Coordinates of C-alpha atoms in Angstrom, one line a residue:
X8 CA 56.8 11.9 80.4
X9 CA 53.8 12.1 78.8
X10 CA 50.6 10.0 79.8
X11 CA 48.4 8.7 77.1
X12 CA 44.8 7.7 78.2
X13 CA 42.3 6.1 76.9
X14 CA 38.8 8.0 76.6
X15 CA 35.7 5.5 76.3
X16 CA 32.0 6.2 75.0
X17 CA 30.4 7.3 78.3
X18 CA 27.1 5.9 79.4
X19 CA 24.7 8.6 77.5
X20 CA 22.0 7.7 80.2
X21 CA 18.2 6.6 79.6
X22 CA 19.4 3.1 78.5
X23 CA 21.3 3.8 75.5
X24 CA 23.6 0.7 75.3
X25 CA 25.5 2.2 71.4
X26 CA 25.9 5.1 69.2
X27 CA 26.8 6.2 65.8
X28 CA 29.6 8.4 65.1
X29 CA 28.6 11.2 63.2
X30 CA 31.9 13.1 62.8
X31 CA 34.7 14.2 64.8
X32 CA 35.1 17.8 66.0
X33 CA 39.1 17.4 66.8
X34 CA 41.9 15.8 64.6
X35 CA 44.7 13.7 65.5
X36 CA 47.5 16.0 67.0
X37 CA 45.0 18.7 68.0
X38 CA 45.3 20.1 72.1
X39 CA 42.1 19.7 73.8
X40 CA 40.9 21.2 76.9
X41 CA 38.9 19.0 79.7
X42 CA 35.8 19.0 79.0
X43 CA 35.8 19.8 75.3
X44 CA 33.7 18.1 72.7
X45 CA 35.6 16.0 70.6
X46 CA 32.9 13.9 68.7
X47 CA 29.3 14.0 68.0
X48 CA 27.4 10.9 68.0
X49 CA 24.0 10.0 67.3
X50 CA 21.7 8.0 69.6
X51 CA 18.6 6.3 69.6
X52 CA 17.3 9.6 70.6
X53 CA 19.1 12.6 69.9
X54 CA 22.4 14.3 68.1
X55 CA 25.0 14.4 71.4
X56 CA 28.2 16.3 71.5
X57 CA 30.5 14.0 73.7
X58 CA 33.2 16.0 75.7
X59 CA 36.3 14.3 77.0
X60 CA 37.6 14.6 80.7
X61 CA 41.0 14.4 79.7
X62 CA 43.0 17.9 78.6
X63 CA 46.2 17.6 75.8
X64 CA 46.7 16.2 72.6
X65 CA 44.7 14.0 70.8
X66 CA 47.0 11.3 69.4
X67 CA 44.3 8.8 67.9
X68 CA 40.8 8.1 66.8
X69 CA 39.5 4.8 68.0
X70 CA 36.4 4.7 65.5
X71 CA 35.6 5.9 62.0
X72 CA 32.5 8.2 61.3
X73 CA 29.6 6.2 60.3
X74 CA 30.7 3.2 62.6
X75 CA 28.0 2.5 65.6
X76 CA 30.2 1.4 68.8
X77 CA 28.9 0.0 72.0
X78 CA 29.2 2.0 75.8
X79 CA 32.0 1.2 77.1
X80 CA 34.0 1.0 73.9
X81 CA 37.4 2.6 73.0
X82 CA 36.8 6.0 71.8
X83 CA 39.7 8.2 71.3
X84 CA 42.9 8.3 73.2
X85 CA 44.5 11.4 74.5
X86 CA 48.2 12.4 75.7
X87 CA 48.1 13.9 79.1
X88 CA 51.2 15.9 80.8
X89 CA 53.5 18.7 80.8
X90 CA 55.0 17.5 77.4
X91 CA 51.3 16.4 75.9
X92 CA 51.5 17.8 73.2
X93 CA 55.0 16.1 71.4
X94 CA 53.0 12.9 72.6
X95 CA 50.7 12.1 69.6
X96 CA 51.4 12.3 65.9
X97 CA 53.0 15.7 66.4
X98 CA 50.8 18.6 68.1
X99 CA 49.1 21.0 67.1
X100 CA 51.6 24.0 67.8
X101 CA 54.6 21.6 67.3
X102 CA 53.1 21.3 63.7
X103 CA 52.9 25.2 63.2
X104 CA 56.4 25.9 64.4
X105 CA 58.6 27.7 61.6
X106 CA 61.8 26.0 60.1
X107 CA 60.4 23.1 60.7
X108 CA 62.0 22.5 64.1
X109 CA 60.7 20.4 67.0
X110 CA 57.4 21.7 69.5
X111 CA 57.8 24.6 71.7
X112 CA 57.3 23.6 75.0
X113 CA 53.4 24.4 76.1
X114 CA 52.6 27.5 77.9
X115 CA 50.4 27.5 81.3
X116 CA 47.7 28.6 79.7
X117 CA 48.0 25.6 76.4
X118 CA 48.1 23.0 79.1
X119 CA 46.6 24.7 82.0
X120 CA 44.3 21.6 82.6
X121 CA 45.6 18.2 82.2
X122 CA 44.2 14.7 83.5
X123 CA 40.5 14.1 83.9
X124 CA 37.5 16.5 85.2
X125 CA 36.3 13.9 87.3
X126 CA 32.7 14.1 86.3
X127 CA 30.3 11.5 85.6
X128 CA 29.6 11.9 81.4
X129 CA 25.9 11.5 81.4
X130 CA 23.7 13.1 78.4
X131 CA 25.6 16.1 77.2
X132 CA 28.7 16.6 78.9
X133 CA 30.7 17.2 82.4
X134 CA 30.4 20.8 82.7
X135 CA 29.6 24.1 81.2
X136 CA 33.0 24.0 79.6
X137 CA 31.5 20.9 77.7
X138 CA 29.4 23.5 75.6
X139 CA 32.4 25.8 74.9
X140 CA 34.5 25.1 71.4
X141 CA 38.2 26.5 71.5
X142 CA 38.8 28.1 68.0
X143 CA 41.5 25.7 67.2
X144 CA 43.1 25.2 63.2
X145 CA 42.6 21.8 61.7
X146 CA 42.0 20.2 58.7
X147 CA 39.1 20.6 56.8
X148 CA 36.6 18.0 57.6
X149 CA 37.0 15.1 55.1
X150 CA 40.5 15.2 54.7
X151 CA 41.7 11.7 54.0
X152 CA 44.4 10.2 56.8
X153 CA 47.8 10.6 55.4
X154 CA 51.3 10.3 57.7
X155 CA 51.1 11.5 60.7
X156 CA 47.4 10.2 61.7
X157 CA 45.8 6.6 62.9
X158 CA 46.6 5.0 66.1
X159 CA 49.9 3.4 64.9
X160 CA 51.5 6.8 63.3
X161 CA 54.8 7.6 64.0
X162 CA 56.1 11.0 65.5
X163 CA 56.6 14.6 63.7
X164 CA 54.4 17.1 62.3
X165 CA 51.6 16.0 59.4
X166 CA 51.0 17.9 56.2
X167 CA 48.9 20.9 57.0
X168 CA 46.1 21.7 54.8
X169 CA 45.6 25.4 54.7
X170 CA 42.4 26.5 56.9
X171 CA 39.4 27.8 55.5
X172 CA 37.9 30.8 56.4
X173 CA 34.5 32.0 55.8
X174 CA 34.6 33.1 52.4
X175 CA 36.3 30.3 51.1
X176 CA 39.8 31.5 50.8
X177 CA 42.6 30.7 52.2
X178 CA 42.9 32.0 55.7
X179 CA 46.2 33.6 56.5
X180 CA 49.5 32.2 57.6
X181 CA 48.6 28.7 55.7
X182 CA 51.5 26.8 55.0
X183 CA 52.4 26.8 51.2
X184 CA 52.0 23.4 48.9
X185 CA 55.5 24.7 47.2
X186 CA 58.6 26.2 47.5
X187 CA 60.3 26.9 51.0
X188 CA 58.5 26.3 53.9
X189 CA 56.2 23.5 52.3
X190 CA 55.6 20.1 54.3
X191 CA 57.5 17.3 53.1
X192 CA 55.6 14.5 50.0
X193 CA 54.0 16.3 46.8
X194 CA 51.6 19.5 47.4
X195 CA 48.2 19.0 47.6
X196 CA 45.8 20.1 44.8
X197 CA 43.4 22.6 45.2
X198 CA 40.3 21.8 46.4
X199 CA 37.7 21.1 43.4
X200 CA 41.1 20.6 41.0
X201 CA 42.3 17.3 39.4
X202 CA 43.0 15.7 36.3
X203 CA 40.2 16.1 33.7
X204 CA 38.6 13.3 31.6
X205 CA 39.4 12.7 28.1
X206 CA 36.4 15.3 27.8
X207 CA 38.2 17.9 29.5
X208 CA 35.9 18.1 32.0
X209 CA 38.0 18.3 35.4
X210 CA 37.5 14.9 38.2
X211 CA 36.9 16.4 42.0
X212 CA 40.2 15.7 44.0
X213 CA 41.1 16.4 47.8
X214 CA 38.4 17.3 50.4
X215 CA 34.8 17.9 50.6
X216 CA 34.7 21.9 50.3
X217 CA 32.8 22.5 53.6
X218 CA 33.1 24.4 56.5
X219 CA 29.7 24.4 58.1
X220 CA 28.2 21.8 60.2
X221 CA 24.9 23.1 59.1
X222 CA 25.6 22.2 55.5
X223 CA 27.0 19.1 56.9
X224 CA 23.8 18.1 59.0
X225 CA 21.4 18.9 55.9
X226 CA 23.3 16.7 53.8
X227 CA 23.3 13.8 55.9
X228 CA 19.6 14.1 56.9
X229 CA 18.8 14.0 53.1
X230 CA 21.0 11.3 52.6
X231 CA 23.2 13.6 50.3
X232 CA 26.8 12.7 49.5
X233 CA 29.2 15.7 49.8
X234 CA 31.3 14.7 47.3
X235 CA 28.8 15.0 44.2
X236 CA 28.3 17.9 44.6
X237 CA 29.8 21.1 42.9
X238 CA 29.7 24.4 45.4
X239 CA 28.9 27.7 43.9
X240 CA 31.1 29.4 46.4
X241 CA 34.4 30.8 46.7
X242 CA 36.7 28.3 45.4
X243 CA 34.2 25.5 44.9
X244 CA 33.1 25.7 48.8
X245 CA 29.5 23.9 49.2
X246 CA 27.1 25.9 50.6
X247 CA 23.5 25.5 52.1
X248 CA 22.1 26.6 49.2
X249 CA 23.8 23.8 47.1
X250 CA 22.4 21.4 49.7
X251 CA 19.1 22.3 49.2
X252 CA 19.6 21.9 45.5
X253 CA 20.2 18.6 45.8
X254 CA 17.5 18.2 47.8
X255 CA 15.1 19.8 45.6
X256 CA 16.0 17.6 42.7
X257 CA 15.0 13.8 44.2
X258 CA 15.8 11.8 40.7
X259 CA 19.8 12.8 40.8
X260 CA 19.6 11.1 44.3
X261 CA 18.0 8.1 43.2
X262 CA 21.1 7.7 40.2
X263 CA 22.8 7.6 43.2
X264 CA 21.2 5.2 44.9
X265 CA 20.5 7.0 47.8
X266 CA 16.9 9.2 48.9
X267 CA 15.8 11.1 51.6
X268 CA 15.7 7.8 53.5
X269 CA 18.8 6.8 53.8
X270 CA 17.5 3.9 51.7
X271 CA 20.4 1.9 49.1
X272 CA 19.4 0.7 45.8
X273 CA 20.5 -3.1 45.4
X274 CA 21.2 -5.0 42.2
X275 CA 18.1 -6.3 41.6
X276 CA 16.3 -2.2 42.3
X277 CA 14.8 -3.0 45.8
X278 CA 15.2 -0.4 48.2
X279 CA 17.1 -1.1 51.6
X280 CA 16.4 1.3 54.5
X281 CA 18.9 1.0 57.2
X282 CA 17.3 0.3 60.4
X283 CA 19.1 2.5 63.3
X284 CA 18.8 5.8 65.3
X285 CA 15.6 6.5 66.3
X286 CA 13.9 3.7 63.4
X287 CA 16.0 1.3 65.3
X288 CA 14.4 2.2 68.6
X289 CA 11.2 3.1 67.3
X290 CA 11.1 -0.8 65.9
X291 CA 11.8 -2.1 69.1
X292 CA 9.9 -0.1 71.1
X293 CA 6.4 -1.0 68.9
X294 CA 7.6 -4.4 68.3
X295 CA 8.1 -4.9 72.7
X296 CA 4.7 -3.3 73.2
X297 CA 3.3 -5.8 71.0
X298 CA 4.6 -8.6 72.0
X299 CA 4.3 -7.3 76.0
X300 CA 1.2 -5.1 76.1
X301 CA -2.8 -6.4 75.8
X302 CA -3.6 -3.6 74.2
X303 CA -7.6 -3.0 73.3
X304 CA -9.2 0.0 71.7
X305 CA -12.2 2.1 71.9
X306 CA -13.4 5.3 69.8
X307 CA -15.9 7.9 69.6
X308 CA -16.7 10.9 67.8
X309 CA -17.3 14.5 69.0
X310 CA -18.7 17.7 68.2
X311 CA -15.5 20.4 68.0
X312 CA -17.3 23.2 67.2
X313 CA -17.3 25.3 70.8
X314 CA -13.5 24.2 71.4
X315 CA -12.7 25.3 68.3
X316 CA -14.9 28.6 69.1
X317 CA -13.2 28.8 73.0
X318 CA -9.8 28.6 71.2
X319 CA -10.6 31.6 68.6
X320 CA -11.9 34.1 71.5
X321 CA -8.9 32.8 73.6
X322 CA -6.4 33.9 70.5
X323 CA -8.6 37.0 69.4
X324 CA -6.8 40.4 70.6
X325 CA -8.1 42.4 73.9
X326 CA -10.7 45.1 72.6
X327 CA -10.9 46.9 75.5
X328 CA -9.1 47.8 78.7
X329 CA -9.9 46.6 82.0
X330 CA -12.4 49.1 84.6
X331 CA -9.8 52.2 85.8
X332 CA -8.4 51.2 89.1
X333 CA -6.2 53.2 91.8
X334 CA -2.4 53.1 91.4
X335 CA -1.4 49.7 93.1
X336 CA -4.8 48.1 93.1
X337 CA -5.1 44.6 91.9
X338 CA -5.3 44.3 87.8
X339 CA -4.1 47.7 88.0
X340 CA -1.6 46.6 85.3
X341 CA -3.8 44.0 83.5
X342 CA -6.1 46.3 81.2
X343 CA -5.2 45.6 77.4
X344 CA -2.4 43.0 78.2
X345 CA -1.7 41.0 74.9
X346 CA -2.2 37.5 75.3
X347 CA 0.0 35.0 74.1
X348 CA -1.7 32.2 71.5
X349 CA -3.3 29.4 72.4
X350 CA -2.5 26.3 70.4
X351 CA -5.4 23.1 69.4
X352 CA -2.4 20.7 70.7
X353 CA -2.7 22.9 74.2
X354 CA -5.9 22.6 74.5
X355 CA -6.3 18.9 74.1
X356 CA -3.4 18.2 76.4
X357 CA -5.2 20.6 79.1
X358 CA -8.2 18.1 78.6
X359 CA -6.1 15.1 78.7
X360 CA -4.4 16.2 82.4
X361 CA -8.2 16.8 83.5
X362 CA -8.7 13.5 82.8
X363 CA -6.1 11.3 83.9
X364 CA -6.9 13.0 87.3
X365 CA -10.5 11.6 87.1
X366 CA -8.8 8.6 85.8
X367 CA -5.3 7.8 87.2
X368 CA -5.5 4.2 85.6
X369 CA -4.0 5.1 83.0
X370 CA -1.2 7.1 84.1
X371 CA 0.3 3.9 84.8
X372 CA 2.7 1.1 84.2
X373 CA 2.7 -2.2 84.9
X374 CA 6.1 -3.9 86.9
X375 CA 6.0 -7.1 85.4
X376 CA 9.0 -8.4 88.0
X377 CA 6.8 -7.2 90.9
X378 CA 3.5 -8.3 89.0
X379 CA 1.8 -4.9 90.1
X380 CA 0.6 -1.9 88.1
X381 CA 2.2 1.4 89.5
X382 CA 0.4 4.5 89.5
X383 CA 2.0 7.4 88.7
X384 CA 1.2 11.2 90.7
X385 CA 2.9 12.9 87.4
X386 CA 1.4 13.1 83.9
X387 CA 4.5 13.6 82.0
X388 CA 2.4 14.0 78.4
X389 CA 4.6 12.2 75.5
X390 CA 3.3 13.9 71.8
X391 CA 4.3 12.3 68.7
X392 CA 6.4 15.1 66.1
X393 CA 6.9 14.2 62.5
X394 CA 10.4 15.0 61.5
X395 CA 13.3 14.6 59.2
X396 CA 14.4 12.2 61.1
X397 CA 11.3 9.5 61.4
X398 CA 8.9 9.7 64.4
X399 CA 9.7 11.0 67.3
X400 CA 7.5 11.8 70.8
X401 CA 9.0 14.6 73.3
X402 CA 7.8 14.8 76.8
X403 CA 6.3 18.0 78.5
X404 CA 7.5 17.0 82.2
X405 CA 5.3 18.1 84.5
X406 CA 2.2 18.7 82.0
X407 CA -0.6 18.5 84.8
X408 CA 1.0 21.6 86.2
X409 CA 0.6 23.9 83.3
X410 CA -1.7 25.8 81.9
X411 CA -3.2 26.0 78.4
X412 CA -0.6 29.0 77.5
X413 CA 2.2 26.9 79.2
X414 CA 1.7 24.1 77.1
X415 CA 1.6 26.2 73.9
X416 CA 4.9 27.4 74.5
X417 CA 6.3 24.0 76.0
X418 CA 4.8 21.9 73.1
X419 CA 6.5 24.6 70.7
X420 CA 9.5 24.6 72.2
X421 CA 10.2 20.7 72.0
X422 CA 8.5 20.6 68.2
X423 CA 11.1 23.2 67.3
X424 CA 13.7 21.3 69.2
X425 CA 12.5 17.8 67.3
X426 CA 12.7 19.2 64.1
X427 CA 15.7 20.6 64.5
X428 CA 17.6 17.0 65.9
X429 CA 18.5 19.0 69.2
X430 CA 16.3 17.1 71.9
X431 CA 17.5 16.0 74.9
X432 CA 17.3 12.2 76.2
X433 CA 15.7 14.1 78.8
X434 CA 13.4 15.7 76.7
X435 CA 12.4 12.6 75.1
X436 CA 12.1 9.8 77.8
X437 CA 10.2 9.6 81.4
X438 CA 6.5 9.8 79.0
X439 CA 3.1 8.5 81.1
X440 CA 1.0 9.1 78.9
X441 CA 0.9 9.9 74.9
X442 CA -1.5 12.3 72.7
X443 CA -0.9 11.8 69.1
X444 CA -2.7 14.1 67.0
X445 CA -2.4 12.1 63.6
X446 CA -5.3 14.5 62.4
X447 CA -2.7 16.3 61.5
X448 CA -2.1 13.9 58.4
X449 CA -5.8 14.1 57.0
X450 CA -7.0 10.8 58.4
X451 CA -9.6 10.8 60.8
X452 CA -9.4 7.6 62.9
X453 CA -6.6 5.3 63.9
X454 CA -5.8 2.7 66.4
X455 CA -2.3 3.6 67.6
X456 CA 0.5 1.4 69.5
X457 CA 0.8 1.9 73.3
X458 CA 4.3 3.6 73.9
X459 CA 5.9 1.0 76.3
X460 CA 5.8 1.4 79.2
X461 CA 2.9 3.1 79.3
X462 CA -0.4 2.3 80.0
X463 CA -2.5 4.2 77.4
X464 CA -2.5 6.8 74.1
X465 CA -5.0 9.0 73.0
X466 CA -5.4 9.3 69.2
X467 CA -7.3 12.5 68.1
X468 CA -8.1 12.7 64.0
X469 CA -9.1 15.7 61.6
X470 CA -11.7 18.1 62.5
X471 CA -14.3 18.0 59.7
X472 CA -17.5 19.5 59.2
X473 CA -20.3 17.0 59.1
X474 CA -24.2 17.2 59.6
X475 CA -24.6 16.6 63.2
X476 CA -27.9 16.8 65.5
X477 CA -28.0 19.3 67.6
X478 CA -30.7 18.8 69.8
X479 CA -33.8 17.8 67.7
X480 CA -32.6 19.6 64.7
X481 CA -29.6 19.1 62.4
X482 CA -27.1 21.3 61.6
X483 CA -23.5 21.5 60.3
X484 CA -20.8 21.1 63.1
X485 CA -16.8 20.3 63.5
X486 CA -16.5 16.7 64.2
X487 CA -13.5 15.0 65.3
X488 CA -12.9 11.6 65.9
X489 CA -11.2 10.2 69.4
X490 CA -9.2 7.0 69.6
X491 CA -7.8 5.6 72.9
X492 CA -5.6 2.6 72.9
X493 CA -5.3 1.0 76.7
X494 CA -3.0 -1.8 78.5
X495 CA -6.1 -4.2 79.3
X496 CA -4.0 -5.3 82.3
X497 CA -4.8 -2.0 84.4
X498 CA -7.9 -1.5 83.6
X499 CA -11.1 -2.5 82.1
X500 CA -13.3 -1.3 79.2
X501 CA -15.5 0.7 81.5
X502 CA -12.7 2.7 82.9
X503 CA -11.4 3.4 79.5
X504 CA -14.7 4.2 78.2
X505 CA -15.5 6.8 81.0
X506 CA -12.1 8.5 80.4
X507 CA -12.3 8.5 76.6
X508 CA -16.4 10.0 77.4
X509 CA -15.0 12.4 79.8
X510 CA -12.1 13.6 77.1
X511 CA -15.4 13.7 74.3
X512 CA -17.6 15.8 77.0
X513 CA -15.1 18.3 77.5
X514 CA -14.3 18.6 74.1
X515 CA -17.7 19.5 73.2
X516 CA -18.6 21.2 76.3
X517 CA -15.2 23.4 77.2
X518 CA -16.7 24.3 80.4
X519 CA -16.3 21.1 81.7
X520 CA -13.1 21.5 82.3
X521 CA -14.7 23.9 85.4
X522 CA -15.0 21.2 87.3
X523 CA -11.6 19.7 87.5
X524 CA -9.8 22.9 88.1

């Protein structure tokens, strides 16, 4: 006798009390494995992939894609045991058998793994195996529910919809819409066909024509709806390129009502901008710090020019090799090495490590239970990222560890990752400390919003060239403005001032840095 069990959002760590579905990787009747992902969700802080402990037949989706559900909440139910897979609204294989007859019963290695993995779900899954997507046949994404499907369905095989494969046709051994063999109701129409208009112009019936989760992603992160669109591929299958049409063509998505925002036209032609994801938490996060945090601010500008200098001799190639040395001497291997780049984000994190050692204040926090301000022996250095997706600030864990080279790479690494939706909650929580380069934007001062909990952010605008003095004499130099925003409860102006002076000194005297190393 089967067992069917009920699999609940997991606890997705770092304080994340809900999440969005964002679609469903497994249909009703499919066999899973434990540990495979059957839903992606989206966070506060990330896209996860949410793997089930439970191996056998999915017999129900407990929430629709687009609905936010809570932790804790039902998420899908699965049908566990030796007969698993006759226990939902008809399995996978029982749906493929020929003649129509009832499920073979499931090999060893169909149902080699049934009950729960036992591991705690936390972030992105239970195991290794969580990262590993059994080729299974379903139905293409956006199918609508018919017989056979929701949490009340009754028992035998559904209508299959013939699988898709890669360019566009029909893979093989799809079941036919007609004749012998055909699942019982009326076929299905081709995807893209339907009854025309009075014009003649043919309506879109049946699925969304997609098979990537690419194509998928772009179109939801542009707030473009599947269904309007016509794909230039094999049998009307959307493709990228059709998504970045849309894209490229922002007044068709205003008739719709919809922009890049997410935002919904109402009646009266405002704008409404749904406030979730990572808006949602940004909102609450600035709006706590506000209400929580004394902040104050002070600013200076500085003279760029030799950083800027230091970081073009750091990035130029090696001319020359280093002085002949015996086999197995020291640097023996070192002569015209090629350097990897340095970037102006490295640098000024290297700075900012330098001085959060000559000023730990503000590598803090304050405990407002314990009414004390904890230091912290870390600097794990939050930087705010511009993306698709709204605002976002990944961590480099570790940052005062690292060298100017290290943090290139690391700071690439998570920009990459932000842009691309793939961070970690990992990767974007634990910050002590955040530079935010807003320079970036063409402004060149600002008085940013302490990221709560922490105790202070660094605010670095353009680099322009302005007459400066140099000595008694005035010449033209690359001047940058420096902005630090500071929890008043750990320190005091004169501590923030000789942190934001030290930060300016080292910026215009590179060498500095010398001393702290």
């Amino acid at each position: 006798m089967a067992e069917v069990r009920e699999f609940a959002l997991p606890d997705l760590g770092e304080g994340l009390t809900e999440a969005t579905v964002v679609r469903w990787l497994v249909g009703v009747g499919e066999a899973i494995e434990i540990d495979q992902p059957v839903v992606e969700v989206e966070t506060a802080k990330a896209l996860v992939e949410v793997p089930c402990p439970y191996g056998g037949v999915v017999t129900a989706h407990q929430a629709q894609e687009g609905a936010e559900i809570p932790v804790g909440a039902p998420l899908v139910t699965v049908a566990t045991g030796a007969r698993a897979n006759e226990a939902g609204s008809g399995g996978l294989r029982g749906a493929e058998a020929s003649g129509g007859g009832g499920a073979p019963e499931p090999t060893a290695p169909e149902l080699e793994h049934v009950g729960g993995s036992g591991n705690v779900l936390v972030g992105y899954g239970t195991s290794p195996a969580a990262r590993r997507r059994p080729r299974v046949s379903r139905p293409l994404p956006g199918t609508p529910a018919g017989p056979g499907t929701g949490r009340d369905a009754p028992t035998g095989p559904p209508p299959r919809v013939p699988e898709v494969n890669g360019s566009g046709a029909p893979a093989g051994h799809g079941v036919p819409t007609t004749g012998p063999g055909a699942p019982d109701g009326p076929a299905r129409p081709a995807v893209g066909a339907g009854v025309p208009h009075a014009d003649g112009t043919p309506v879109r019936r049946g699925p969304v024509a997609v098979i990537s989760p690419l194509v998928r992603r772009l179109a939801r992160e542009h707030g473009i709806d599947l269904a309007t669109l016509d794909g230039t591929g094999p049998d009307g299958l959307i493709l990228r390129a059709d998504v970045e049409r849309a894209v490229r063509q922002p007044q068709a998505a205003t008739e719709r009502g919809t922009d890049t925002t997410g935002a919904q036209a109402d009646g009266d032609g405002a704008r409404r901008i749904p406030l979730r994801g990572l808006r949602a938490t940004a909102a609450e996060r600035l709006t706590r710090s506000r209400r929580e945090i004394p902040d104050a601010s002070c600013w200076v500008d500085a003279d760029a020019t030799e950083l800027l200098a230091l970081k073009r001799r750091m990035n130029a190639p090696l001319t020359h090799s280093a002085p002949t040395r015996s086999i197995g001497s020291p640097g023996a291997a070192e002569g015209g090495r090629e350097r990897k780049p340095v970037s102006l984000l490295a640098l000024l994190a290297r700075i900012c490590t330098a001085a959060l050692s000559r000023f730990p204040e503000l590598n803090a926090f304050v405990d407002t239970d314990a009414r004390e301000i904890v230091l912290l022996p870390q600097v794990h250095l939050g930087f705010a990222a511009q993306t698709d997706r709204g605002l976002v600030v990944p961590v480099v864990h570790e940052a005062h560890t690292l060298d100017a080279e290290q943090l290139t790479e690391r700071t690439a690494q998570l920009t990459e990752a932000a842009r691309a939706g793939t961070l970690t909650p990992g990767q974007l929580t634990g910050g002590t400390f955040t530079l935010n380069n807003y320079g970036v934007f063409g402004v060149d001062g600002s008085t940013p919003i302490v990221n709560h909990p922490e105790a202070a952010m660094l605010g670095v605008g353009r680099i322009v060239r302005k007459p400066w003095v140099v000595g008694d004499e005035l010449a033209v130099r690359d001047v940058v403005q420096l902005s630090l925003t500071f929890d008043h409860r750990v320190c005091d102006g004169g501590t923030a001032g000789g942190f934001l002076r030290h930060v300016a000194d080292c910026v215009e005297h590179p060498g500095e840095l010398l001393r702290t190393l």
